Structure formats: C-alpha cells, structure tokens
Coordinates of C-alpha atoms in Angstrom, one line a residue:
M2 CA -18.7 15.4 48.4
N3 CA -15.9 17.1 50.3
T4 CA -13.1 19.1 48.8
L5 CA -10.5 16.4 49.2
V6 CA -12.6 13.8 47.3
R7 CA -13.2 16.3 44.5
M8 CA -9.5 17.0 44.3
V9 CA -8.6 13.3 44.1
M10 CA -11.2 12.7 41.4
M11 CA -10.0 15.7 39.4
F12 CA -6.4 14.4 39.7
L13 CA -7.4 10.9 38.4
F14 CA -9.4 12.5 35.6
L15 CA -6.4 14.5 34.5
I16 CA -4.2 11.4 34.5
L17 CA -6.8 9.5 32.4
V18 CA -7.0 12.4 29.8
T19 CA -3.2 12.6 29.6
H20 CA -2.9 8.8 28.9
V21 CA -5.7 8.9 26.3
S22 CA -4.1 11.9 24.6
E23 CA -0.7 10.2 24.5
A24 CA -2.3 7.0 23.2
Y25 CA -3.9 8.8 20.3
N26 CA -1.0 11.2 19.6
N27 CA -0.9 11.9 15.9
C28 CA 2.4 12.4 14.2
P29 CA 3.3 15.7 12.5
K30 CA 2.6 16.2 8.8
C31 CA 5.1 14.8 6.4
G32 CA 5.2 17.2 3.5
S33 CA 1.6 17.8 2.6
I34 CA 0.2 14.6 4.0
D35 CA -1.3 14.3 7.5
V36 CA -0.1 11.2 9.4
P37 CA -3.1 10.1 11.5
Y38 CA -3.0 7.7 14.4
P39 CA -2.1 4.8 14.5
L40 CA 0.5 5.5 11.8
S41 CA 3.9 6.4 13.3
T42 CA 6.9 8.2 11.9
D43 CA 8.6 8.6 15.2
D44 CA 8.9 6.8 18.5
N45 CA 7.1 9.7 20.2
C46 CA 3.9 9.5 18.2
G47 CA 1.4 7.0 16.8
D48 CA 1.8 3.3 17.4
P49 CA 5.2 1.8 16.6
R50 CA 3.6 -1.3 15.1
Y51 CA 2.2 1.0 12.3
K52 CA 5.6 2.3 11.2
V53 CA 5.8 4.6 8.1
Y54 CA 8.8 6.8 7.2
C55 CA 9.1 10.5 6.5
N56 CA 12.1 10.9 4.2
N57 CA 12.9 14.4 3.0
G58 CA 9.2 15.4 3.2
I59 CA 8.0 12.3 1.4
L60 CA 5.9 9.8 3.4
E61 CA 6.9 6.2 2.5
F62 CA 6.0 2.6 3.4
L63 CA 8.8 0.1 3.8
S64 CA 8.3 -3.4 2.5
A65 CA 9.6 -6.5 4.3
R66 CA 12.4 -6.6 1.7
G67 CA 13.6 -3.1 2.3
F68 CA 12.0 -1.3 -0.7
Y69 CA 10.4 2.1 0.0
Y70 CA 7.0 2.9 -1.7
K71 CA 5.7 6.5 -1.7
I72 CA 2.4 6.9 0.2
L73 CA -0.1 8.8 -2.0
S74 CA -3.1 9.0 0.3
I75 CA -4.5 7.8 3.7
N76 CA -8.0 7.2 4.7
P77 CA -7.9 6.7 8.5
S78 CA -11.7 6.1 8.9
A79 CA -11.4 3.1 6.5
Y80 CA -8.0 2.0 7.9
K81 CA -6.5 2.2 4.4
L82 CA -3.6 3.9 2.6
I83 CA -2.5 3.9 -1.1
I84 CA 1.1 3.5 -2.1
S85 CA 2.5 4.2 -5.5
P86 CA 3.3 1.2 -7.7
P87 CA 7.1 1.0 -8.4
P88 CA 8.1 2.7 -11.6
I89 CA 8.9 0.6 -14.6
Q90 CA 12.5 1.5 -15.6
K91 CA 12.7 3.6 -18.7
D92 CA 13.1 1.7 -22.0
T93 CA 12.8 -1.6 -20.2
C94 CA 10.1 -3.9 -18.9
Y95 CA 11.5 -4.2 -15.4
S96 CA 9.9 -2.8 -12.3
S97 CA 12.3 -1.0 -9.9
D98 CA 11.5 -3.5 -7.1
L99 CA 12.3 -6.6 -9.3
S100 CA 15.5 -7.2 -7.4
S101 CA 13.5 -7.5 -4.2
G102 CA 11.0 -9.9 -5.8
G103 CA 8.2 -7.3 -6.0
L104 CA 6.0 -6.1 -3.1
K105 CA 6.3 -8.2 0.1
L106 CA 4.7 -7.1 3.4
D107 CA 5.9 -8.3 6.8
E108 CA 3.2 -10.8 7.9
N109 CA 3.9 -10.0 11.5
L110 CA 2.8 -6.4 11.0
P111 CA -0.9 -5.3 10.9
F112 CA -0.9 -4.4 7.1
N113 CA -2.2 -6.4 4.2
I114 CA -3.0 -5.8 0.5
S115 CA -6.7 -5.0 0.0
T116 CA -9.0 -6.7 -2.5
H117 CA -9.6 -3.5 -4.4
N118 CA -6.4 -3.7 -6.5
T119 CA -6.3 -4.7 -10.2
V120 CA -2.8 -5.8 -10.9
M121 CA -1.2 -5.9 -14.3
L122 CA 1.8 -8.1 -15.0
F123 CA 4.2 -7.7 -17.9
N124 CA 7.0 -9.5 -19.6
C125 CA 5.7 -12.9 -18.3
S126 CA 6.8 -16.4 -19.2
E127 CA 4.5 -18.8 -21.0
R128 CA 4.0 -20.7 -17.7
I129 CA 1.9 -17.8 -16.4
I130 CA -0.9 -18.7 -18.9
R131 CA -1.7 -21.8 -16.7
S132 CA -2.7 -19.5 -13.8
P133 CA -6.2 -18.0 -13.5
L134 CA -5.2 -14.7 -15.0
N135 CA -6.6 -12.7 -17.9
C136 CA -3.8 -12.8 -20.5
S137 CA -6.1 -12.2 -23.5
S138 CA -5.8 -9.6 -26.2
I139 CA -8.4 -7.5 -24.4
S140 CA -6.7 -7.6 -21.1
F141 CA -6.3 -4.2 -19.4
C142 CA -2.6 -4.5 -19.7
R143 CA -2.8 -4.0 -23.5
Q144 CA -4.2 -0.5 -22.9
F145 CA -1.4 0.3 -20.6
E146 CA 1.3 -1.0 -23.1
N147 CA -0.2 0.9 -26.0
N148 CA -1.2 4.2 -24.3
V149 CA 1.0 4.9 -21.3
E150 CA 4.6 6.0 -21.8
E151 CA 5.8 3.9 -18.9
G152 CA 4.4 0.8 -20.6
L153 CA 6.1 1.2 -23.9
G154 CA 9.1 -0.9 -23.0
C155 CA 6.7 -3.8 -22.2
K156 CA 4.9 -3.6 -25.6
N157 CA 4.5 -7.0 -27.3
T158 CA 5.5 -9.0 -24.2
L159 CA 3.1 -11.5 -22.6
C160 CA 1.0 -9.5 -20.1
C161 CA -2.0 -10.3 -17.9
H162 CA -4.2 -8.8 -15.3
Y163 CA -6.0 -10.0 -12.2
L164 CA -8.1 -8.7 -9.4
K165 CA -6.3 -9.2 -6.1
D166 CA -9.0 -11.2 -4.3
S167 CA -9.3 -12.9 -0.9
A168 CA -8.3 -16.3 -2.3
M169 CA -4.8 -14.9 -3.0
T170 CA -2.0 -14.1 -0.5
S171 CA -2.7 -10.7 1.0
H172 CA 1.0 -9.9 1.6
M173 CA 2.7 -10.2 -1.8
I174 CA 2.7 -9.1 -5.4
R175 CA 5.4 -11.4 -6.7
L176 CA 8.0 -10.7 -9.5
R177 CA 10.9 -12.8 -10.7
V178 CA 12.9 -13.4 -13.8
G179 CA 11.3 -16.5 -15.4
G180 CA 7.9 -15.3 -14.2
C181 CA 6.9 -11.7 -14.8
T182 CA 9.4 -8.8 -14.5
A183 CA 7.2 -5.7 -14.2
Y184 CA 3.8 -4.7 -12.8
T185 CA 1.5 -1.8 -12.1
S186 CA -1.7 -1.6 -10.1
M187 CA -5.0 0.3 -10.1
V188 CA -7.4 0.9 -7.3
D189 CA -11.2 0.3 -7.7
M190 CA -10.9 -0.2 -11.5
K191 CA -14.2 -0.3 -13.3
L192 CA -14.9 -2.6 -16.2
G193 CA -14.9 -0.7 -19.4
S194 CA -13.0 2.2 -18.0
S195 CA -10.5 4.1 -20.2
F196 CA -6.8 4.1 -19.3
D197 CA -6.9 7.9 -18.7
S198 CA -9.4 7.5 -15.8
W199 CA -7.4 4.9 -13.9
T200 CA -6.3 5.5 -10.4
Y201 CA -2.8 4.1 -10.1
G202 CA -1.8 2.7 -6.7
I203 CA -1.7 -0.3 -4.4
E204 CA -4.3 -0.1 -1.6
L205 CA -3.1 -1.4 1.7
Q206 CA -5.3 -1.8 4.8
W207 CA -4.4 -2.2 8.4
V208 CA -6.0 -3.9 11.3
P209 CA -7.0 -1.2 13.9
P210 CA -5.3 -1.3 17.3
N211 CA -7.1 -2.9 20.1

C-alpha cells in the first residue's frame, strides 16, 4: 500500500470518527445530573428530538401542555428517566399541574410513560368508581393521605390507585375538575410496602435513536 493510499484512508477514518463523535455528543451536566446522549439541552449536543431543559441548574422535562417537571434520575442504558410528580398545593387537594389537565406527553416525540408507575388519584368524583381502579379502604392512597404531609389536604376525599399498564394510554395521566384533582406516583411499588419506602416519581422511557 503506497503512501498516498494510506493518507487517503487515514483522512477518511478521521472524518468518520469526527461524525461519530458529533452524533454521540453528550450535553454538559445540569447541576449534579449528567445529561447522556440522546437527551439534549442545547442545539449543539445530543439529539434535538430528545429535548430536556436545564433551568438554573435544574434539569427538567417539558410536557405537551407547557408544564415543567424536575428530572430526578436518568438511566441511559435502560432508556429511562424519572420525573418528579407535581406537588399537591399546600392545604388543598389540587396538583400544581391541574390547570394543564395533568401530565400529557407529545405523542410525536419519542417519550412515553412506562408500565412501572403506580398512580394515586385524589379528590375524585363518584363517577371514577365505575372505572377499573382500586378505590377501596385499603388502597395505597389511604396510606398517603394519612401519613404524608402533602396528602393531608386530600384526607377523606375519594381516592384510588392503579398500575399504569400497557392497556392504558402511555402519554397521559389525566386530571380535571369533575374527575380527580390531584395525583402522585410511585415507581416499582411493591405490594405490602410501607409508605416510608416508596420511591416517588413518574418513570418515562424513550425509544432509542435509529
């Protein structure tokens, strides 16, 4: 192999390495959280289809209705991240995202709500009992109302819980006046677990890039 051929091959190899490096360009940390590819906080890193936001050192996920949710953790090898449930406003039974109808993901983006979330609904109307939810006196939501300060404003309201499974929409946790006005969520909740061992969050997953 002559020198010219070797030089051409080296040039092509350097171009390939540069393109691969750019394609898998991780974004800088946001606060204490790494932002792995394909998540993107900037036009110059990650994949813009996987947009997240670094606001004052806090990494956040933006819903389709314009509500920001804090990102608590990211597992890039499993294509998952966990966002914080919206706080229930003090001395009320209203989630802070009630005005936007709860959590709604953009169905044109590569994110969806995973099947590892146990959702608790509060301050529900009687109509909710007709749905396939656990609204019994031993529902997990009763532990939350009775033992967690954030749930005190929801005490003695009709509450229910359900596992977000594959038969349900994977892009929404719905709230509305006349339905339920507050919710929270736990990831990988185990039957019989105590409220003080719950992992609060809403697990989202993404479809990896081609």
